[in-house]
C-alpha cells in the first residue's frame, strides 16, 4: 500500500512537467503561449459544456478522462502543432515510447487502464474518442478568433487548410459546433 | 441553438482567464508560480489516480466535474492562499458573486447545474465534495516537498499549522493518503 501510493505520487509528480510544455497557441488575451496542462483543463471544460453536441452513445465521463490524460505524452514527445511541418510517423513512435514510460510509473493495473484509454483516444475510432478528438480541435480556433489570428498567422494558414485540419475532425464528432464555427472562421479570413 | 452555443462559447472564452490567476504555490521545479487552470487539471489527475482512497459511496465522475469547475470563481475573486491572512467571510461573498456572474454566462439549465455542483463542493458535506476538497489539499504539499518548501517557507508555516489546515481535510476525505503524507511532512520539518 505504501509502495503503491509512492508509485502513484511519482506519476503525479512527473505529470507536473506538463505545465512547462508550451503549445503553439496563445491565450485569448495574447499575453503568452499556452501550456499543455492548462490546455487539458480547458478542453475538458469545453467537452463538459458542449456534451449535448456529442452523438447519443458518447459517455461524457469517459471523454473527460481521456482528455485528462491525452497530452501527458508531450512531457517526453513535446507538442506537435497541427499546422506545423511534422513527421507524423516519428511523432507516433515518440509518443508511444512516452506513454510506455510515463504511464509505466503507475502501479501495473492503473498503468494498463490509463494506457488503454490513451490508445483509444489516439485511435480516434470509438464514439468517445471521436468526440474527444473533435473537442480538442475546437479550443484553439476560438482562441485564435479572440487574439487576432494566433497560430493561423504564425503558420500562414488559410481557410481551405483549416477545413481539412480542423473542420473534418470537428464535423465528425460535433457537427453542430462546426456549423456554428465555420461561418465565424470564414468571416475572419474574409477580413484578414 | 445558435444563441445557446454562443452563450456556451462566451463562458468558455471567459474561462480562459483562469490561466492568468496565479496561486501562491510553485511548480515542482520551482521555475514559477502555478496558475489556477493548470492546478485544476493537476488536481483532477490526483483525484483520478487516488480514487481508490475515497470512501465507497464517492462517485469519481462527479468529483472530476467538481474539480473541473471549482476554481473558476477565482477569475473574479482571486486565489486565496490557505496559509495567507484571509477574511473568509469577505472571500465567501466575493466568490458567490463570481459564481453568479461566471456561471450566469451559460444557458440557464447549465448555469444552474454548474452552480449546484460548485455549491456542493463549497459546502464540503457530501461524500463527493469531501473527497474533492481533500484531494485539492494534497497537491500543494507534494509540490512543496519537491521544490524545497514553497508556500511553507513563504508563509512561515509549521507542522502543527499544517496538521490543521491540510491534515484535517485530507484525513477526512482520504485518510490513506494522509497516512502516507504525514511522516514525509514530519521528516521535512525535522530537517528544515
Ligand atoms: Ca484549489
PDB file of N, CA and C in Angstrom, chain B residues 31-109:
ATOM      1  N   UNK B  31      10.304  26.781 -10.946  1.00  0.00           N
ATOM      2  CA  UNK B  31      10.588  27.760 -12.001  1.00  0.00           C
ATOM      3  C   UNK B  31       9.629  28.950 -12.004  1.00  0.00           C
ATOM      4  N   UNK B  32       8.417  28.758 -11.495  1.00  0.00           N
ATOM      5  CA  UNK B  32       7.452  29.874 -11.494  1.00  0.00           C
ATOM      6  C   UNK B  32       6.267  29.508 -10.620  1.00  0.00           C
ATOM      7  N   UNK B  33       5.386  30.506 -10.381  1.00  0.00           N
ATOM      8  CA  UNK B  33       4.141  30.213  -9.676  1.00  0.00           C
ATOM      9  C   UNK B  33       3.222  29.420 -10.596  1.00  0.00           C
ATOM     10  N   UNK B  34       2.344  28.669  -9.965  1.00  0.00           N
ATOM     11  CA  UNK B  34       1.368  27.852 -10.668  1.00  0.00           C
ATOM     12  C   UNK B  34       0.113  28.684 -10.922  1.00  0.00           C
ATOM     13  N   UNK B  35      -0.563  28.473 -12.047  1.00  0.00           N
ATOM     14  CA  UNK B  35      -1.842  29.157 -12.237  1.00  0.00           C
ATOM     15  C   UNK B  35      -3.003  28.212 -11.927  1.00  0.00           C
ATOM     16  N   UNK B  36      -4.167  28.798 -11.749  1.00  0.00           N
ATOM     17  CA  UNK B  36      -5.308  28.022 -11.256  1.00  0.00           C
ATOM     18  C   UNK B  36      -5.897  27.082 -12.295  1.00  0.00           C
ATOM     19  N   UNK B  37      -5.658  27.330 -13.567  1.00  0.00           N
ATOM     20  CA  UNK B  37      -6.159  26.426 -14.612  1.00  0.00           C
ATOM     21  C   UNK B  37      -5.343  25.133 -14.626  1.00  0.00           C
ATOM     22  N   UNK B  38      -4.027  25.264 -14.649  1.00  0.00           N
ATOM     23  CA  UNK B  38      -3.179  24.057 -14.661  1.00  0.00           C
ATOM     24  C   UNK B  38      -3.272  23.316 -13.323  1.00  0.00           C
ATOM     25  N   UNK B  39      -3.451  24.081 -12.240  1.00  0.00           N
ATOM     26  CA  UNK B  39      -3.716  23.458 -10.931  1.00  0.00           C
ATOM     27  C   UNK B  39      -4.982  22.605 -10.992  1.00  0.00           C
ATOM     28  N   UNK B  40      -6.021  23.117 -11.617  1.00  0.00           N
ATOM     29  CA  UNK B  40      -7.286  22.386 -11.710  1.00  0.00           C
ATOM     30  C   UNK B  40      -7.080  21.072 -12.453  1.00  0.00           C
ATOM     31  N   UNK B  41      -6.309  21.140 -13.540  1.00  0.00           N
ATOM     32  CA  UNK B  41      -6.001  19.915 -14.281  1.00  0.00           C
ATOM     33  C   UNK B  41      -5.247  18.919 -13.396  1.00  0.00           C
ATOM     34  N   UNK B  42      -4.248  19.418 -12.701  1.00  0.00           N
ATOM     35  CA  UNK B  42      -3.400  18.524 -11.909  1.00  0.00           C
ATOM     36  C   UNK B  42      -4.207  17.881 -10.776  1.00  0.00           C
ATOM     37  N   UNK B  43      -5.078  18.659 -10.155  1.00  0.00           N
ATOM     38  CA  UNK B  43      -5.888  18.132  -9.061  1.00  0.00           C
ATOM     39  C   UNK B  43      -6.876  17.074  -9.572  1.00  0.00           C
ATOM     40  N   UNK B  44      -7.391  17.254 -10.769  1.00  0.00           N
ATOM     41  CA  UNK B  44      -8.251  16.208 -11.359  1.00  0.00           C
ATOM     42  C   UNK B  44      -7.459  14.927 -11.580  1.00  0.00           C
ATOM     43  N   UNK B  45      -6.225  15.064 -12.028  1.00  0.00           N
ATOM     44  CA  UNK B  45      -5.389  13.880 -12.233  1.00  0.00           C
ATOM     45  C   UNK B  45      -5.118  13.192 -10.888  1.00  0.00           C
ATOM     46  N   UNK B  46      -4.851  13.999  -9.850  1.00  0.00           N
ATOM     47  CA  UNK B  46      -4.714  13.438  -8.496  1.00  0.00           C
ATOM     48  C   UNK B  46      -5.961  12.636  -8.109  1.00  0.00           C
ATOM     49  N   UNK B  47      -7.130  13.236  -8.329  1.00  0.00           N
ATOM     50  CA  UNK B  47      -8.379  12.582  -7.919  1.00  0.00           C
ATOM     51  C   UNK B  47      -8.572  11.268  -8.669  1.00  0.00           C
ATOM     52  N   UNK B  48      -8.272  11.278  -9.957  1.00  0.00           N
ATOM     53  CA  UNK B  48      -8.459  10.079 -10.783  1.00  0.00           C
ATOM     54  C   UNK B  48      -7.506   8.969 -10.320  1.00  0.00           C
ATOM     55  N   UNK B  49      -6.248   9.328 -10.104  1.00  0.00           N
ATOM     56  CA  UNK B  49      -5.250   8.324  -9.714  1.00  0.00           C
ATOM     57  C   UNK B  49      -5.497   7.820  -8.289  1.00  0.00           C
ATOM     58  N   UNK B  50      -5.950   8.705  -7.418  1.00  0.00           N
ATOM     59  CA  UNK B  50      -6.101   8.339  -5.998  1.00  0.00           C
ATOM     60  C   UNK B  50      -7.535   7.966  -5.626  1.00  0.00           C
ATOM     61  N   UNK B  51      -8.368   7.723  -6.631  1.00  0.00           N
ATOM     62  CA  UNK B  51      -9.788   7.445  -6.381  1.00  0.00           C
ATOM     63  C   UNK B  51     -10.004   6.260  -5.439  1.00  0.00           C
ATOM     64  N   UNK B  52      -9.082   5.293  -5.456  1.00  0.00           N
ATOM     65  CA  UNK B  52      -9.239   4.113  -4.599  1.00  0.00           C
ATOM     66  C   UNK B  52      -9.147   4.467  -3.106  1.00  0.00           C
ATOM     67  N   UNK B  53      -8.696   5.697  -2.805  1.00  0.00           N
ATOM     68  CA  UNK B  53      -8.609   6.119  -1.404  1.00  0.00           C
ATOM     69  C   UNK B  53      -9.876   6.809  -0.922  1.00  0.00           C
ATOM     70  N   UNK B  54     -10.835   6.955  -1.809  1.00  0.00           N
ATOM     71  CA  UNK B  54     -12.110   7.586  -1.430  1.00  0.00           C
ATOM     72  C   UNK B  54     -13.005   6.570  -0.731  1.00  0.00           C
ATOM     73  N   UNK B  55     -13.952   7.050   0.029  1.00  0.00           N
ATOM     74  CA  UNK B  55     -14.915   6.133   0.649  1.00  0.00           C
ATOM     75  C   UNK B  55     -15.816   5.539  -0.435  1.00  0.00           C
ATOM     76  N   UNK B  56     -16.458   4.417  -0.116  1.00  0.00           N
ATOM     77  CA  UNK B  56     -17.141   3.608  -1.131  1.00  0.00           C
ATOM     78  C   UNK B  56     -18.247   4.365  -1.868  1.00  0.00           C
ATOM     79  N   UNK B  57     -18.900   5.328  -1.216  1.00  0.00           N
ATOM     80  CA  UNK B  57     -20.031   5.999  -1.871  1.00  0.00           C
ATOM     81  C   UNK B  57     -19.598   7.124  -2.820  1.00  0.00           C
ATOM     82  N   UNK B  58     -18.322   7.410  -2.896  1.00  0.00           N
ATOM     83  CA  UNK B  58     -17.869   8.503  -3.775  1.00  0.00           C
ATOM     84  C   UNK B  58     -17.977   8.103  -5.242  1.00  0.00           C
ATOM     85  N   UNK B  59     -18.545   9.010  -6.040  1.00  0.00           N
ATOM     86  CA  UNK B  59     -18.616   8.813  -7.496  1.00  0.00           C
ATOM     87  C   UNK B  59     -17.531   9.678  -8.132  1.00  0.00           C
ATOM     88  N   UNK B  60     -16.495   9.045  -8.605  1.00  0.00           N
ATOM     89  CA  UNK B  60     -15.330   9.792  -9.063  1.00  0.00           C
ATOM     90  C   UNK B  60     -15.670  10.699 -10.252  1.00  0.00           C
ATOM     91  N   UNK B  61     -16.649  10.304 -11.069  1.00  0.00           N
ATOM     92  CA  UNK B  61     -17.030  11.141 -12.207  1.00  0.00           C
ATOM     93  C   UNK B  61     -17.578  12.500 -11.749  1.00  0.00           C
ATOM     94  N   UNK B  62     -18.334  12.481 -10.670  1.00  0.00           N
ATOM     95  CA  UNK B  62     -18.846  13.752 -10.134  1.00  0.00           C
ATOM     96  C   UNK B  62     -17.718  14.563  -9.494  1.00  0.00           C
ATOM     97  N   UNK B  63     -16.784  13.873  -8.856  1.00  0.00           N
ATOM     98  CA  UNK B  63     -15.644  14.562  -8.237  1.00  0.00           C
ATOM     99  C   UNK B  63     -14.838  15.294  -9.307  1.00  0.00           C
ATOM    100  N   UNK B  64     -14.592  14.620 -10.434  1.00  0.00           N
ATOM    101  CA  UNK B  64     -13.810  15.250 -11.503  1.00  0.00           C
ATOM    102  C   UNK B  64     -14.524  16.503 -12.012  1.00  0.00           C
ATOM    103  N   UNK B  65     -15.833  16.432 -12.159  1.00  0.00           N
ATOM    104  CA  UNK B  65     -16.578  17.602 -12.631  1.00  0.00           C
ATOM    105  C   UNK B  65     -16.524  18.743 -11.612  1.00  0.00           C
ATOM    106  N   UNK B  66     -16.631  18.406 -10.342  1.00  0.00           N
ATOM    107  CA  UNK B  66     -16.487  19.452  -9.307  1.00  0.00           C
ATOM    108  C   UNK B  66     -15.133  20.131  -9.394  1.00  0.00           C
ATOM    109  N   UNK B  67     -14.088  19.322  -9.538  1.00  0.00           N
ATOM    110  CA  UNK B  67     -12.732  19.892  -9.571  1.00  0.00           C
ATOM    111  C   UNK B  67     -12.490  20.674 -10.862  1.00  0.00           C
ATOM    112  N   UNK B  68     -13.141  20.251 -11.929  1.00  0.00           N
ATOM    113  CA  UNK B  68     -13.047  20.977 -13.200  1.00  0.00           C
ATOM    114  C   UNK B  68     -13.539  22.421 -13.027  1.00  0.00           C
ATOM    115  N   UNK B  69     -14.596  22.583 -12.233  1.00  0.00           N
ATOM    116  CA  UNK B  69     -15.246  23.897 -12.055  1.00  0.00           C
ATOM    117  C   UNK B  69     -14.767  24.659 -10.821  1.00  0.00           C
ATOM    118  N   UNK B  70     -14.082  23.977  -9.888  1.00  0.00           N
ATOM    119  CA  UNK B  70     -14.010  24.505  -8.524  1.00  0.00           C
ATOM    120  C   UNK B  70     -13.318  25.860  -8.396  1.00  0.00           C
ATOM    121  N   UNK B  71     -12.396  26.165  -9.286  1.00  0.00           N
ATOM    122  CA  UNK B  71     -11.646  27.417  -9.132  1.00  0.00           C
ATOM    123  C   UNK B  71     -12.082  28.535 -10.079  1.00  0.00           C
ATOM    124  N   UNK B  72     -13.091  28.299 -10.906  1.00  0.00           N
ATOM    125  CA  UNK B  72     -13.497  29.336 -11.871  1.00  0.00           C
ATOM    126  C   UNK B  72     -13.827  30.676 -11.201  1.00  0.00           C
ATOM    127  N   UNK B  73     -14.367  30.614  -9.997  1.00  0.00           N
ATOM    128  CA  UNK B  73     -14.708  31.863  -9.289  1.00  0.00           C
ATOM    129  C   UNK B  73     -13.490  32.743  -9.051  1.00  0.00           C
ATOM    130  N   UNK B  74     -12.289  32.148  -9.097  1.00  0.00           N
ATOM    131  CA  UNK B  74     -11.074  32.939  -8.870  1.00  0.00           C
ATOM    132  C   UNK B  74     -10.824  33.966  -9.974  1.00  0.00           C
ATOM    133  N   UNK B  75     -11.484  33.786 -11.117  1.00  0.00           N
ATOM    134  CA  UNK B  75     -11.359  34.786 -12.186  1.00  0.00           C
ATOM    135  C   UNK B  75     -11.753  36.167 -11.653  1.00  0.00           C
ATOM    136  N   UNK B  76     -12.786  36.208 -10.837  1.00  0.00           N
ATOM    137  CA  UNK B  76     -13.186  37.479 -10.222  1.00  0.00           C
ATOM    138  C   UNK B  76     -12.635  37.656  -8.806  1.00  0.00           C
ATOM    139  N   UNK B  77     -12.594  36.575  -8.045  1.00  0.00           N
ATOM    140  CA  UNK B  77     -12.310  36.693  -6.608  1.00  0.00           C
ATOM    141  C   UNK B  77     -10.837  36.465  -6.270  1.00  0.00           C
ATOM    142  N   UNK B  78     -10.029  36.026  -7.231  1.00  0.00           N
ATOM    143  CA  UNK B  78      -8.611  35.775  -6.995  1.00  0.00           C
ATOM    144  C   UNK B  78      -8.399  34.503  -6.192  1.00  0.00           C
ATOM    145  N   UNK B  79      -7.124  34.100  -6.101  1.00  0.00           N
ATOM    146  CA  UNK B  79      -6.794  32.931  -5.293  1.00  0.00           C
ATOM    147  C   UNK B  79      -6.544  33.393  -3.858  1.00  0.00           C
ATOM    148  N   UNK B  80      -7.034  32.606  -2.915  1.00  0.00           N
ATOM    149  CA  UNK B  80      -6.836  32.958  -1.504  1.00  0.00           C
ATOM    150  C   UNK B  80      -6.044  31.865  -0.817  1.00  0.00           C
ATOM    151  N   UNK B  81      -4.721  32.081  -0.666  1.00  0.00           N
ATOM    152  CA  UNK B  81      -3.835  31.038  -0.142  1.00  0.00           C
ATOM    153  C   UNK B  81      -4.269  30.595   1.254  1.00  0.00           C
ATOM    154  N   UNK B  82      -4.265  29.276   1.484  1.00  0.00           N
ATOM    155  CA  UNK B  82      -4.735  28.785   2.783  1.00  0.00           C
ATOM    156  C   UNK B  82      -3.829  29.233   3.923  1.00  0.00           C
ATOM    157  N   UNK B  83      -2.565  29.536   3.634  1.00  0.00           N
ATOM    158  CA  UNK B  83      -1.689  29.997   4.711  1.00  0.00           C
ATOM    159  C   UNK B  83      -1.658  31.528   4.792  1.00  0.00           C
ATOM    160  N   UNK B  84      -2.414  32.179   3.910  1.00  0.00           N
ATOM    161  CA  UNK B  84      -2.432  33.643   3.923  1.00  0.00           C
ATOM    162  C   UNK B  84      -3.378  34.165   4.991  1.00  0.00           C
ATOM    163  N   UNK B  85      -3.351  35.471   5.188  1.00  0.00           N
ATOM    164  CA  UNK B  85      -4.191  36.121   6.191  1.00  0.00           C
ATOM    165  C   UNK B  85      -5.455  36.583   5.470  1.00  0.00           C
ATOM    166  N   UNK B  86      -6.463  35.717   5.474  1.00  0.00           N
ATOM    167  CA  UNK B  86      -7.615  35.904   4.598  1.00  0.00           C
ATOM    168  C   UNK B  86      -8.877  36.150   5.427  1.00  0.00           C
ATOM    169  N   UNK B  87      -9.694  37.118   5.003  1.00  0.00           N
ATOM    170  CA  UNK B  87     -11.005  37.350   5.625  1.00  0.00           C
ATOM    171  C   UNK B  87     -12.004  36.374   4.966  1.00  0.00           C
ATOM    172  N   UNK B  88     -12.251  35.263   5.628  1.00  0.00           N
ATOM    173  CA  UNK B  88     -13.010  34.178   4.997  1.00  0.00           C
ATOM    174  C   UNK B  88     -14.426  34.593   4.618  1.00  0.00           C
ATOM    175  N   UNK B  89     -15.014  35.457   5.431  1.00  0.00           N
ATOM    176  CA  UNK B  89     -16.374  35.907   5.146  1.00  0.00           C
ATOM    177  C   UNK B  89     -16.398  36.750   3.870  1.00  0.00           C
ATOM    178  N   UNK B  90     -15.453  37.672   3.761  1.00  0.00           N
ATOM    179  CA  UNK B  90     -15.371  38.521   2.566  1.00  0.00           C
ATOM    180  C   UNK B  90     -15.096  37.672   1.324  1.00  0.00           C
ATOM    181  N   UNK B  91     -14.227  36.667   1.462  1.00  0.00           N
ATOM    182  CA  UNK B  91     -13.925  35.781   0.331  1.00  0.00           C
ATOM    183  C   UNK B  91     -15.181  35.036  -0.109  1.00  0.00           C
ATOM    184  N   UNK B  92     -15.949  34.533   0.861  1.00  0.00           N
ATOM    185  CA  UNK B  92     -17.158  33.771   0.530  1.00  0.00           C
ATOM    186  C   UNK B  92     -18.148  34.642  -0.243  1.00  0.00           C
ATOM    187  N   UNK B  93     -18.278  35.894   0.159  1.00  0.00           N
ATOM    188  CA  UNK B  93     -19.186  36.818  -0.542  1.00  0.00           C
ATOM    189  C   UNK B  93     -18.686  37.100  -1.959  1.00  0.00           C
ATOM    190  N   UNK B  94     -17.394  37.358  -2.081  1.00  0.00           N
ATOM    191  CA  UNK B  94     -16.820  37.641  -3.406  1.00  0.00           C
ATOM    192  C   UNK B  94     -16.952  36.421  -4.323  1.00  0.00           C
ATOM    193  N   UNK B  95     -16.734  35.237  -3.772  1.00  0.00           N
ATOM    194  CA  UNK B  95     -16.813  34.025  -4.608  1.00  0.00           C
ATOM    195  C   UNK B  95     -18.250  33.724  -5.028  1.00  0.00           C
ATOM    196  N   UNK B  96     -19.207  33.982  -4.164  1.00  0.00           N
ATOM    197  CA  UNK B  96     -20.611  33.757  -4.530  1.00  0.00           C
ATOM    198  C   UNK B  96     -21.021  34.711  -5.654  1.00  0.00           C
ATOM    199  N   UNK B  97     -20.571  35.952  -5.572  1.00  0.00           N
ATOM    200  CA  UNK B  97     -20.870  36.918  -6.644  1.00  0.00           C
ATOM    201  C   UNK B  97     -20.201  36.484  -7.945  1.00  0.00           C
ATOM    202  N   UNK B  98     -18.985  35.980  -7.832  1.00  0.00           N
ATOM    203  CA  UNK B  98     -18.256  35.494  -9.014  1.00  0.00           C
ATOM    204  C   UNK B  98     -18.985  34.314  -9.651  1.00  0.00           C
ATOM    205  N   UNK B  99     -19.462  33.407  -8.828  1.00  0.00           N
ATOM    206  CA  UNK B  99     -20.197  32.235  -9.337  1.00  0.00           C
ATOM    207  C   UNK B  99     -21.448  32.696 -10.079  1.00  0.00           C
ATOM    208  N   UNK B 100     -22.140  33.662  -9.501  1.00  0.00           N
ATOM    209  CA  UNK B 100     -23.344  34.213 -10.120  1.00  0.00           C
ATOM    210  C   UNK B 100     -23.030  34.764 -11.512  1.00  0.00           C
ATOM    211  N   UNK B 101     -21.985  35.569 -11.591  1.00  0.00           N
ATOM    212  CA  UNK B 101     -21.648  36.181 -12.877  1.00  0.00           C
ATOM    213  C   UNK B 101     -21.108  35.156 -13.882  1.00  0.00           C
ATOM    214  N   UNK B 102     -20.164  34.337 -13.458  1.00  0.00           N
ATOM    215  CA  UNK B 102     -19.447  33.485 -14.414  1.00  0.00           C
ATOM    216  C   UNK B 102     -20.323  32.318 -14.891  1.00  0.00           C
ATOM    217  N   UNK B 103     -20.940  31.581 -13.966  1.00  0.00           N
ATOM    218  CA  UNK B 103     -21.849  30.506 -14.394  1.00  0.00           C
ATOM    219  C   UNK B 103     -23.063  31.104 -15.112  1.00  0.00           C
ATOM    220  N   UNK B 104     -23.388  32.357 -14.778  1.00  0.00           N
ATOM    221  CA  UNK B 104     -24.513  33.045 -15.411  1.00  0.00           C
ATOM    222  C   UNK B 104     -24.302  33.348 -16.890  1.00  0.00           C
ATOM    223  N   UNK B 105     -23.077  33.168 -17.373  1.00  0.00           N
ATOM    224  CA  UNK B 105     -22.827  33.345 -18.813  1.00  0.00           C
ATOM    225  C   UNK B 105     -23.418  32.186 -19.616  1.00  0.00           C
ATOM    226  N   UNK B 106     -23.609  31.051 -18.958  1.00  0.00           N
ATOM    227  CA  UNK B 106     -24.110  29.845 -19.623  1.00  0.00           C
ATOM    228  C   UNK B 106     -25.624  29.908 -19.839  1.00  0.00           C
ATOM    229  N   UNK B 107     -26.147  29.084 -20.747  1.00  0.00           N
ATOM    230  CA  UNK B 107     -27.605  28.908 -20.824  1.00  0.00           C
ATOM    231  C   UNK B 107     -28.150  28.520 -19.438  1.00  0.00           C
ATOM    232  N   UNK B 108     -29.369  28.914 -19.156  1.00  0.00           N
ATOM    233  CA  UNK B 108     -29.943  28.783 -17.801  1.00  0.00           C
ATOM    234  C   UNK B 108     -29.807  27.395 -17.184  1.00  0.00           C
ATOM    235  N   UNK B 109     -30.119  26.348 -17.956  1.00  0.00           N
ATOM    236  CA  UNK B 109     -30.082  24.996 -17.388  1.00  0.00           C
ATOM    237  C   UNK B 109     -28.668  24.618 -16.951  1.00  0.00           C
TER     238      UNK B 109
END
